Amino acid sequence: MLVKIGTSTYSQNRVKAQLVLVNLLKDYPFAHRSIIGDLVKLLDPANDSSHEQVKGALHMLTDHKRDALMLRAGFEAQLLAMPAIVGTRHSEKPSIIDLLEQAQNSIVELYESYRIEYDIPDEMRTIAAALLDEKEACPLNASEGMPSEELISKNANNLVKLKEKLTGQYYELAGKLLSLAQDPDLHWRHVDMAQAFLSLLVRRDVPYPEPVLRMWVRLLVHDTVKARRMATAVVASWLKLNKPKAVKREWVIPNKEPNTSVGARWPIHYGIRDDNRCMMYEEELLPQTEEEWNKFQFCGKQHWGFYTWPEKLITYAPLGEQDAIDRTDEDLSETERFIVETFRDPEFSAKMRTLFAVEESKDDTFNAVNFSLFQGLFRCFNDMLCSVFKEHLEILILSPKGADQKLASEIVAGLINGSKLWKWGRQKRMWTWLSPLLTRAFENMKEEAMRNWGVCVATVCGCSESRMLKPLLDILFALISRPTESAFAAQSRLFLLQGGLCQFEWRTIELWNKVVNLLSKAAVVQQYANLRDRMAISLVTASWFDLPTIYYSPNLPESLHGPTIAHCIGLYDQHMGACWEETRVKDGNSCSESNDVLIRSFRLGNVVGLCQQFNLEGASGFITYAMGTQCHEKLMNRLESVFRLVESYLHPSNHGMHTQNLLMFMNKLSLCVLSRAKRERMEKTSSKPRTFVKIPSFMRLSQVHLDQFVAPIVKCCCSISPKIVLPAVLDIVYPALETLTEPHRLLQALQVLVAVAPVLAKDQPGKDGKTFRIHAVNLMNSLLPGLDQNDMGKCLTTFQIVGVLVNLIPLVDCSEAVLLRSDLTEDEKELCSATANFDSIIAMFMDKLLSMMVEYGEAAAFTGAHTNINAKTKANMDDHILHRGTISVFKGICRNSSTELYKVAVDRLYNFLGEHVFDSKTVSTAIADMVFVAVKMYPSLSFVRFFSLIKRKLQQTISIETYSEEKVDFQVIWWLSMADRVLKVPSSYLLENWAEVRALLELVLPLKKCTLATEKATAILESVLEGLCSIYLLESPTRRANADKSLEEALAIRHWSATVDKKTWQPQWHVPCQEDIDRAAELFRDFVIPQLQALAAPQGMDKKEMMHHILLIRNAVLGASASLPFFEGPNYGLEESPSLEAIEHPVARPVNAPVLTLNGRNVRDVVLESMRSLLDYLFEHCEDDVKSIQQVVVLLNTLASCRGLNS
């Protein structure tokens, strides 16, 4: 009865019955056997159960967390319930989808394995017999007493039979779930659930089914992230459970000191003693030959020995005794051979590398599960797969992408950890090829990869003994000993070494002494904060064991005595005197007659301890009006020393308000100087005094004074002296473009370049007749590496710079003008020659932009990191940067280029469009907008070309079945988006190709089952009607004509950054003609009127069909609104409001322009009448159809607000 009520129609009854049932099952746990069969039947698709019955059954099986029936029952119930839940009929009902997802998550999170094998020792049977033998005192006083020997012998094999039964149920459950997981007819959500349930069946006591393991191995290269994650975890777990057994034996501690083992009493000599010296890293005592390495016994347990010893210290036997691990292909089982052969398959291996390197999010870090997989492979199969992963590492380590570096760090960590028990010959061969690769990776490491490599080194060192890792430690010490000019490179190498040595704790004191010695040879006082911090952290870590009561055996060498705090402080103590002297507050005399003392002792702000709260306003004003006085020279010297601090303060590792305060001070100071210069010039030219106190003429700023100020503050003063600013900026930019080790320098330089790019493009000749304009061409040629989608900050800045340049510079090849014209200056000749590179520059930028689209599209397909094409969610900031930056650059290229160079760009876009389709909303929108720009800027050349391609693709992707699909393929949405944008052209091109346009509309407008496809298709109708009925500005043909003129007629380099001449500019407008209106009326007659007629009788109409009708009408009205007369009849104002007739509306079209009607009837009135009757029907019969009602309201708003004639 409770099951029937719990699966009934009304939710309140269901919830109460389910709660009662759960509570009953707590008291009577085996009662589930009487109801589980009924619940399973309700989930069987063949029984055609209602949604309420399915939901009720799912709730009763999976709700209430740990009290859920699925989790409390054993294999017998799971054998029935798990396949039934997976095989439940697929439903698009959101409540059932959410319930299935919630059930899956709950089961996976709370699942606990049941024992299959029970072993009861004989001593427990003796105790049980003694309990039964008790009489009065025992509450278990059994009426039947001890069972007879005959009964005991009869049931002796019960546990064996139970094991056989449970084992059979386990394998039967795995088999059913496997068949469901491989069922091609099952919905992907249910396949995903079957895989999740199979991942729960990994056990230590029963071998995992081989067919299931083979499935997981194949799923390592599955397209979905979740399947790959589960496969990685399962295969890693299987490898860990089935690894060859390592030989272990007791570590014999030589010369064990008294009071250091079990039962030790305080005081205990903790520290470095003679008995634990055998565990410490000593270079001289390390094995030298292969034989010595194989006989050497390592101990990876760092916590033993420093304080006390265990009774028995069990650790790994020497490498030479690990024969079980030293296997060949012939020693592998069938399953193991399958795994090895699969990883050796080049196609599988390459695909795995590609998929594992795809970032799921921007901040992906070292993945411990991936590391476990790689460690398991090398632990189980020693060096059988080394050749495969060597090829992977060679590719990944050379890649600049952060995701590739992350995967490389995971493979390296797994390889080194998995190989620690190989015999030394195998390890030596591995280090022979791994050492150069690691050296290259650490040398060229970028900031985003540093953290992952740091975790890699720390993981390796934390799982092994220091002496095992001598090759790795040699690499790290060689790197920090190698000189480098990059502060980031120095601190990152020190970071890796420090992170690794920390894991060894007290055992590597000799190496910590070596680190301190190396740091003492370098300059402890460094310019960059990140390097200073890392050196300080390393010194602090090195002095960890400088404890007051630590014990050192008397006969230990100095190399095993830890660095002391006093020694570390002594390395930089001598440099602190000047620092304290500079920061110490002194009593200064601000009234001193000496100008030098005035500048040094002037205090602007409040003194707090050793710091001053600087008053930026007061300081800026003081410095500004001290310029031009007797202390001008000394002031400039001091100011220049302040500006030299900018590079240090702007380093990304600096924290606090220093950077912000410095930038704010520079900004305020620049504005103050500019204000003073304007004030002085105003006083010179004005007959009336404009200020209360005039600046004396001898103190006024000359151009020499301004140049002296501008020289050190180039970033803020571009508008004052461009001839000084531009060389200084270029001196910063060019070296930054060439450096690979300090990306922050490039970003800072590009941010400066953004501010001066307009000045660079319109620079005028100086006294020597030279300009800096040629650098604009050189920079466009050099900025391509800045388009890096792994660093969106740099990418945004590069888009801004290139966008400014291509929109200000006419992209015309003027190189032949050097031969054709005789009136060119030397600067113009040089610039004309440089324009020959425009062809290759445009080609490179287009290739880069389109390759970024490919990477984005592939990332969306593999990881879901970006929004897919069907998603309603908004794009993130990275998507906006890629989209808007691409359109800005492409629009500038298409608008400002000659026809020849326009074709270079557009041909690449056309070829890309013909070859690629991606399930990515960002890429779809960006490519559609690029098509729109290409067609808009040169419709006579590009419209027919692009339109024909898009129409042909739509005809190929839309089949008869497409019209009945509720979710169409993403390719259909892609091409509908392209069609919408390509048809936004002047009406003349629509009329010339009317038959093709009409055929396209007939192809796409019947799409009514898929709402998104309907929206896209009706948007195409809107674009066509908007082109026919609206008044809009046409693209000026003179721009393209001027760019295509002969070099004798016009020289494009003389028109850089040219502005429009308002006196001669004659804009051209499109005003609808009668032919335009006739074609629009034809579309209304053939496509809109049938929808209105269908809505006149909505009874029995499907919701999707009704939505299609409303959307089509709305988009048609929206597109044609500029030519639709407003409603007929008088206007009525709101209560106590003036009538709309009293308001004069601006006229948006000529009076004699034709209007659009339906056989003489007002279109708005016809649509309004139809919508009024439809709303009446919806409110009366379909009040739950909220979407249709909402769209009708939107349509009514469109009718009233988009007035066209007088809006």
PDB file of N, CA and C in Angstrom, residues 865-935:
ATOM      1  N   ALA A 865      34.563  23.664 -21.897  1.00  0.00           N
ATOM      2  CA  ALA A 865      35.057  24.829 -21.178  1.00  0.00           C
ATOM      3  C   ALA A 865      34.399  26.106 -21.680  1.00  0.00           C
ATOM      4  N   HIS A 866      33.905  26.106 -22.927  1.00  0.00           N
ATOM      5  CA  HIS A 866      33.245  27.272 -23.486  1.00  0.00           C
ATOM      6  C   HIS A 866      31.803  26.909 -23.825  1.00  0.00           C
ATOM      7  N   THR A 867      30.991  27.942 -23.953  1.00  0.00           N
ATOM      8  CA  THR A 867      29.572  27.717 -24.162  1.00  0.00           C
ATOM      9  C   THR A 867      29.321  27.074 -25.514  1.00  0.00           C
ATOM     10  N   ASN A 868      28.470  26.018 -25.532  1.00  0.00           N
ATOM     11  CA  ASN A 868      28.176  25.405 -26.820  1.00  0.00           C
ATOM     12  C   ASN A 868      27.132  26.231 -27.559  1.00  0.00           C
ATOM     13  N   ILE A 869      26.909  25.862 -28.803  1.00  0.00           N
ATOM     14  CA  ILE A 869      26.142  26.711 -29.701  1.00  0.00           C
ATOM     15  C   ILE A 869      24.664  26.794 -29.319  1.00  0.00           C
ATOM     16  N   ASN A 870      24.176  25.794 -28.567  1.00  0.00           N
ATOM     17  CA  ASN A 870      22.768  25.784 -28.174  1.00  0.00           C
ATOM     18  C   ASN A 870      22.518  26.445 -26.833  1.00  0.00           C
ATOM     19  N   ALA A 871      23.578  26.874 -26.147  1.00  0.00           N
ATOM     20  CA  ALA A 871      23.432  27.365 -24.771  1.00  0.00           C
ATOM     21  C   ALA A 871      22.787  28.743 -24.751  1.00  0.00           C
ATOM     22  N   LYS A 872      22.021  28.974 -23.681  1.00  0.00           N
ATOM     23  CA  LYS A 872      21.391  30.279 -23.477  1.00  0.00           C
ATOM     24  C   LYS A 872      22.222  31.162 -22.541  1.00  0.00           C
ATOM     25  N   THR A 873      23.280  30.585 -21.959  1.00  0.00           N
ATOM     26  CA  THR A 873      24.071  31.341 -20.987  1.00  0.00           C
ATOM     27  C   THR A 873      24.894  32.420 -21.680  1.00  0.00           C
ATOM     28  N   LYS A 874      25.278  33.427 -20.887  1.00  0.00           N
ATOM     29  CA  LYS A 874      26.066  34.530 -21.413  1.00  0.00           C
ATOM     30  C   LYS A 874      27.521  34.107 -21.539  1.00  0.00           C
ATOM     31  N   ALA A 875      28.209  34.758 -22.483  1.00  0.00           N
ATOM     32  CA  ALA A 875      29.623  34.467 -22.677  1.00  0.00           C
ATOM     33  C   ALA A 875      30.431  35.045 -21.522  1.00  0.00           C
ATOM     34  N   ASN A 876      31.580  34.410 -21.237  1.00  0.00           N
ATOM     35  CA  ASN A 876      32.449  34.927 -20.181  1.00  0.00           C
ATOM     36  C   ASN A 876      33.380  35.999 -20.748  1.00  0.00           C
ATOM     37  N   MET A 877      34.249  36.549 -19.892  1.00  0.00           N
ATOM     38  CA  MET A 877      35.099  37.658 -20.297  1.00  0.00           C
ATOM     39  C   MET A 877      36.085  37.249 -21.386  1.00  0.00           C
ATOM     40  N   ASP A 878      36.658  36.058 -21.296  1.00  0.00           N
ATOM     41  CA  ASP A 878      37.588  35.604 -22.330  1.00  0.00           C
ATOM     42  C   ASP A 878      36.901  35.513 -23.688  1.00  0.00           C
ATOM     43  N   ASP A 879      35.656  35.032 -23.696  1.00  0.00           N
ATOM     44  CA  ASP A 879      34.908  34.944 -24.952  1.00  0.00           C
ATOM     45  C   ASP A 879      34.662  36.330 -25.542  1.00  0.00           C
ATOM     46  N   HIS A 880      34.323  37.296 -24.673  1.00  0.00           N
ATOM     47  CA  HIS A 880      34.098  38.663 -25.149  1.00  0.00           C
ATOM     48  C   HIS A 880      35.370  39.255 -25.757  1.00  0.00           C
ATOM     49  N   ILE A 881      36.505  39.010 -25.103  1.00  0.00           N
ATOM     50  CA  ILE A 881      37.766  39.563 -25.606  1.00  0.00           C
ATOM     51  C   ILE A 881      38.078  38.985 -26.981  1.00  0.00           C
ATOM     52  N   LEU A 882      37.943  37.666 -27.131  1.00  0.00           N
ATOM     53  CA  LEU A 882      38.231  37.033 -28.416  1.00  0.00           C
ATOM     54  C   LEU A 882      37.285  37.551 -29.495  1.00  0.00           C
ATOM     55  N   HIS A 883      35.997  37.638 -29.182  1.00  0.00           N
ATOM     56  CA  HIS A 883      35.010  38.046 -30.158  1.00  0.00           C
ATOM     57  C   HIS A 883      35.213  39.502 -30.588  1.00  0.00           C
ATOM     58  N   ARG A 884      35.210  40.399 -29.617  1.00  0.00           N
ATOM     59  CA  ARG A 884      35.287  41.824 -29.954  1.00  0.00           C
ATOM     60  C   ARG A 884      36.645  42.200 -30.528  1.00  0.00           C
ATOM     61  N   GLY A 885      37.713  41.590 -30.000  1.00  0.00           N
ATOM     62  CA  GLY A 885      39.034  41.890 -30.546  1.00  0.00           C
ATOM     63  C   GLY A 885      39.157  41.438 -31.989  1.00  0.00           C
ATOM     64  N   THR A 886      38.666  40.245 -32.284  1.00  0.00           N
ATOM     65  CA  THR A 886      38.727  39.736 -33.656  1.00  0.00           C
ATOM     66  C   THR A 886      37.953  40.629 -34.613  1.00  0.00           C
ATOM     67  N   ILE A 887      36.744  41.019 -34.227  1.00  0.00           N
ATOM     68  CA  ILE A 887      35.915  41.853 -35.105  1.00  0.00           C
ATOM     69  C   ILE A 887      36.545  43.224 -35.297  1.00  0.00           C
ATOM     70  N   SER A 888      37.129  43.805 -34.241  1.00  0.00           N
ATOM     71  CA  SER A 888      37.763  45.113 -34.353  1.00  0.00           C
ATOM     72  C   SER A 888      38.894  45.084 -35.370  1.00  0.00           C
ATOM     73  N   VAL A 889      39.755  44.064 -35.277  1.00  0.00           N
ATOM     74  CA  VAL A 889      40.882  43.974 -36.209  1.00  0.00           C
ATOM     75  C   VAL A 889      40.392  43.670 -37.613  1.00  0.00           C
ATOM     76  N   PHE A 890      39.472  42.721 -37.752  1.00  0.00           N
ATOM     77  CA  PHE A 890      39.002  42.335 -39.084  1.00  0.00           C
ATOM     78  C   PHE A 890      38.243  43.471 -39.763  1.00  0.00           C
ATOM     79  N   LYS A 891      37.465  44.215 -38.985  1.00  0.00           N
ATOM     80  CA  LYS A 891      36.736  45.350 -39.565  1.00  0.00           C
ATOM     81  C   LYS A 891      37.703  46.403 -40.090  1.00  0.00           C
ATOM     82  N   GLY A 892      38.770  46.690 -39.312  1.00  0.00           N
ATOM     83  CA  GLY A 892      39.759  47.652 -39.782  1.00  0.00           C
ATOM     84  C   GLY A 892      40.432  47.195 -41.054  1.00  0.00           C
ATOM     85  N   ILE A 893      40.765  45.898 -41.139  1.00  0.00           N
ATOM     86  CA  ILE A 893      41.412  45.380 -42.350  1.00  0.00           C
ATOM     87  C   ILE A 893      40.488  45.519 -43.557  1.00  0.00           C
ATOM     88  N   CYS A 894      39.224  45.123 -43.400  1.00  0.00           N
ATOM     89  CA  CYS A 894      38.291  45.154 -44.535  1.00  0.00           C
ATOM     90  C   CYS A 894      37.942  46.584 -44.949  1.00  0.00           C
ATOM     91  N   ARG A 895      37.829  47.483 -43.996  1.00  0.00           N
ATOM     92  CA  ARG A 895      37.407  48.846 -44.306  1.00  0.00           C
ATOM     93  C   ARG A 895      38.544  49.668 -44.906  1.00  0.00           C
ATOM     94  N   ASN A 896      39.764  49.481 -44.420  1.00  0.00           N
ATOM     95  CA  ASN A 896      40.860  50.380 -44.773  1.00  0.00           C
ATOM     96  C   ASN A 896      41.803  49.825 -45.821  1.00  0.00           C
ATOM     97  N   SER A 897      41.486  48.694 -46.404  1.00  0.00           N
ATOM     98  CA  SER A 897      42.434  48.060 -47.318  1.00  0.00           C
ATOM     99  C   SER A 897      42.018  48.277 -48.771  1.00  0.00           C
ATOM    100  N   SER A 898      42.996  48.131 -49.635  1.00  0.00           N
ATOM    101  CA  SER A 898      42.703  48.119 -51.065  1.00  0.00           C
ATOM    102  C   SER A 898      42.007  46.811 -51.420  1.00  0.00           C
ATOM    103  N   THR A 899      41.452  46.757 -52.628  1.00  0.00           N
ATOM    104  CA  THR A 899      40.734  45.536 -53.035  1.00  0.00           C
ATOM    105  C   THR A 899      41.659  44.328 -53.029  1.00  0.00           C
ATOM    106  N   GLU A 900      42.890  44.524 -53.431  1.00  0.00           N
ATOM    107  CA  GLU A 900      43.846  43.416 -53.477  1.00  0.00           C
ATOM    108  C   GLU A 900      44.084  42.829 -52.085  1.00  0.00           C
ATOM    109  N   LEU A 901      44.289  43.695 -51.090  1.00  0.00           N
ATOM    110  CA  LEU A 901      44.552  43.215 -49.741  1.00  0.00           C
ATOM    111  C   LEU A 901      43.263  42.755 -49.056  1.00  0.00           C
ATOM    112  N   TYR A 902      42.136  43.364 -49.435  1.00  0.00           N
ATOM    113  CA  TYR A 902      40.845  42.893 -48.929  1.00  0.00           C
ATOM    114  C   TYR A 902      40.638  41.430 -49.312  1.00  0.00           C
ATOM    115  N   LYS A 903      41.009  41.080 -50.528  1.00  0.00           N
ATOM    116  CA  LYS A 903      40.841  39.696 -50.977  1.00  0.00           C
ATOM    117  C   LYS A 903      41.734  38.738 -50.183  1.00  0.00           C
ATOM    118  N   VAL A 904      42.923  39.196 -49.790  1.00  0.00           N
ATOM    119  CA  VAL A 904      43.822  38.347 -49.003  1.00  0.00           C
ATOM    120  C   VAL A 904      43.138  37.905 -47.709  1.00  0.00           C
ATOM    121  N   ALA A 905      42.493  38.874 -47.049  1.00  0.00           N
ATOM    122  CA  ALA A 905      41.833  38.565 -45.775  1.00  0.00           C
ATOM    123  C   ALA A 905      40.568  37.745 -45.980  1.00  0.00           C
ATOM    124  N   VAL A 906      39.742  38.176 -46.933  1.00  0.00           N
ATOM    125  CA  VAL A 906      38.425  37.551 -47.088  1.00  0.00           C
ATOM    126  C   VAL A 906      38.543  36.152 -47.693  1.00  0.00           C
ATOM    127  N   ASP A 907      39.533  35.927 -48.542  1.00  0.00           N
ATOM    128  CA  ASP A 907      39.722  34.580 -49.094  1.00  0.00           C
ATOM    129  C   ASP A 907      39.996  33.567 -47.981  1.00  0.00           C
ATOM    130  N   ARG A 908      40.762  33.988 -46.995  1.00  0.00           N
ATOM    131  CA  ARG A 908      41.056  33.080 -45.881  1.00  0.00           C
ATOM    132  C   ARG A 908      39.798  32.801 -45.060  1.00  0.00           C
ATOM    133  N   LEU A 909      38.987  33.832 -44.868  1.00  0.00           N
ATOM    134  CA  LEU A 909      37.730  33.624 -44.147  1.00  0.00           C
ATOM    135  C   LEU A 909      36.819  32.685 -44.925  1.00  0.00           C
ATOM    136  N   TYR A 910      36.752  32.844 -46.237  1.00  0.00           N
ATOM    137  CA  TYR A 910      35.886  32.007 -47.070  1.00  0.00           C
ATOM    138  C   TYR A 910      36.336  30.537 -47.010  1.00  0.00           C
ATOM    139  N   ASN A 911      37.649  30.325 -47.098  1.00  0.00           N
ATOM    140  CA  ASN A 911      38.162  28.950 -47.044  1.00  0.00           C
ATOM    141  C   ASN A 911      37.900  28.333 -45.669  1.00  0.00           C
ATOM    142  N   PHE A 912      38.077  29.128 -44.617  1.00  0.00           N
ATOM    143  CA  PHE A 912      37.799  28.642 -43.259  1.00  0.00           C
ATOM    144  C   PHE A 912      36.335  28.248 -43.123  1.00  0.00           C
ATOM    145  N   LEU A 913      35.441  29.095 -43.640  1.00  0.00           N
ATOM    146  CA  LEU A 913      34.014  28.833 -43.503  1.00  0.00           C
ATOM    147  C   LEU A 913      33.610  27.572 -44.248  1.00  0.00           C
ATOM    148  N   GLY A 914      34.276  27.285 -45.341  1.00  0.00           N
ATOM    149  CA  GLY A 914      33.926  26.094 -46.109  1.00  0.00           C
ATOM    150  C   GLY A 914      34.436  24.804 -45.507  1.00  0.00           C
ATOM    151  N   GLU A 915      35.411  24.916 -44.561  1.00  0.00           N
ATOM    152  CA  GLU A 915      36.052  23.707 -44.039  1.00  0.00           C
ATOM    153  C   GLU A 915      35.729  23.417 -42.586  1.00  0.00           C
ATOM    154  N   HIS A 916      35.231  24.405 -41.810  1.00  0.00           N
ATOM    155  CA  HIS A 916      35.099  24.222 -40.377  1.00  0.00           C
ATOM    156  C   HIS A 916      33.682  24.515 -39.887  1.00  0.00           C
ATOM    157  N   VAL A 917      33.233  23.720 -38.952  1.00  0.00           N
ATOM    158  CA  VAL A 917      31.995  23.958 -38.204  1.00  0.00           C
ATOM    159  C   VAL A 917      32.269  23.525 -36.766  1.00  0.00           C
ATOM    160  N   PHE A 918      31.919  24.385 -35.778  1.00  0.00           N
ATOM    161  CA  PHE A 918      32.202  24.068 -34.383  1.00  0.00           C
ATOM    162  C   PHE A 918      30.953  24.251 -33.536  1.00  0.00           C
ATOM    163  N   ASP A 919      30.867  23.408 -32.530  1.00  0.00           N
ATOM    164  CA  ASP A 919      29.762  23.514 -31.565  1.00  0.00           C
ATOM    165  C   ASP A 919      30.158  24.496 -30.464  1.00  0.00           C
ATOM    166  N   SER A 920      30.369  25.747 -30.854  1.00  0.00           N
ATOM    167  CA  SER A 920      30.814  26.779 -29.919  1.00  0.00           C
ATOM    168  C   SER A 920      30.058  28.069 -30.212  1.00  0.00           C
ATOM    169  N   LYS A 921      29.385  28.588 -29.216  1.00  0.00           N
ATOM    170  CA  LYS A 921      28.629  29.823 -29.397  1.00  0.00           C
ATOM    171  C   LYS A 921      29.548  30.987 -29.701  1.00  0.00           C
ATOM    172  N   THR A 922      30.689  31.048 -29.003  1.00  0.00           N
ATOM    173  CA  THR A 922      31.627  32.148 -29.216  1.00  0.00           C
ATOM    174  C   THR A 922      32.159  32.143 -30.641  1.00  0.00           C
ATOM    175  N   VAL A 923      32.617  30.986 -31.100  1.00  0.00           N
ATOM    176  CA  VAL A 923      33.167  30.898 -32.457  1.00  0.00           C
ATOM    177  C   VAL A 923      32.082  31.164 -33.491  1.00  0.00           C
ATOM    178  N   SER A 924      30.894  30.627 -33.288  1.00  0.00           N
ATOM    179  CA  SER A 924      29.793  30.847 -34.217  1.00  0.00           C
ATOM    180  C   SER A 924      29.477  32.337 -34.356  1.00  0.00           C
ATOM    181  N   THR A 925      29.360  33.027 -33.220  1.00  0.00           N
ATOM    182  CA  THR A 925      29.046  34.458 -33.258  1.00  0.00           C
ATOM    183  C   THR A 925      30.161  35.247 -33.921  1.00  0.00           C
ATOM    184  N   ALA A 926      31.415  34.930 -33.584  1.00  0.00           N
ATOM    185  CA  ALA A 926      32.545  35.681 -34.132  1.00  0.00           C
ATOM    186  C   ALA A 926      32.652  35.483 -35.647  1.00  0.00           C
ATOM    187  N   ILE A 927      32.545  34.245 -36.124  1.00  0.00           N
ATOM    188  CA  ILE A 927      32.654  33.988 -37.567  1.00  0.00           C
ATOM    189  C   ILE A 927      31.473  34.624 -38.307  1.00  0.00           C
ATOM    190  N   ALA A 928      30.270  34.550 -37.730  1.00  0.00           N
ATOM    191  CA  ALA A 928      29.106  35.172 -38.371  1.00  0.00           C
ATOM    192  C   ALA A 928      29.309  36.677 -38.503  1.00  0.00           C
ATOM    193  N   ASP A 929      29.848  37.306 -37.460  1.00  0.00           N
ATOM    194  CA  ASP A 929      30.095  38.745 -37.523  1.00  0.00           C
ATOM    195  C   ASP A 929      31.204  39.071 -38.517  1.00  0.00           C
ATOM    196  N   MET A 930      32.188  38.201 -38.643  1.00  0.00           N
ATOM    197  CA  MET A 930      33.235  38.421 -39.651  1.00  0.00           C
ATOM    198  C   MET A 930      32.645  38.337 -41.065  1.00  0.00           C
ATOM    199  N   VAL A 931      31.745  37.392 -41.260  1.00  0.00           N
ATOM    200  CA  VAL A 931      31.061  37.310 -42.568  1.00  0.00           C
ATOM    201  C   VAL A 931      30.268  38.590 -42.826  1.00  0.00           C
ATOM    202  N   PHE A 932      29.565  39.067 -41.801  1.00  0.00           N
ATOM    203  CA  PHE A 932      28.804  40.308 -41.944  1.00  0.00           C
ATOM    204  C   PHE A 932      29.709  41.481 -42.324  1.00  0.00           C
ATOM    205  N   VAL A 933      30.869  41.592 -41.651  1.00  0.00           N
ATOM    206  CA  VAL A 933      31.798  42.690 -41.949  1.00  0.00           C
ATOM    207  C   VAL A 933      32.329  42.561 -43.364  1.00  0.00           C
ATOM    208  N   ALA A 934      32.742  41.351 -43.762  1.00  0.00           N
ATOM    209  CA  ALA A 934      33.297  41.149 -45.101  1.00  0.00           C
ATOM    210  C   ALA A 934      32.290  41.529 -46.175  1.00  0.00           C
ATOM    211  N   VAL A 935      31.033  41.145 -45.990  1.00  0.00           N
ATOM    212  CA  VAL A 935      29.999  41.438 -46.984  1.00  0.00           C
ATOM    213  C   VAL A 935      29.617  42.913 -46.956  1.00  0.00           C
TER     214      VAL A 935
END
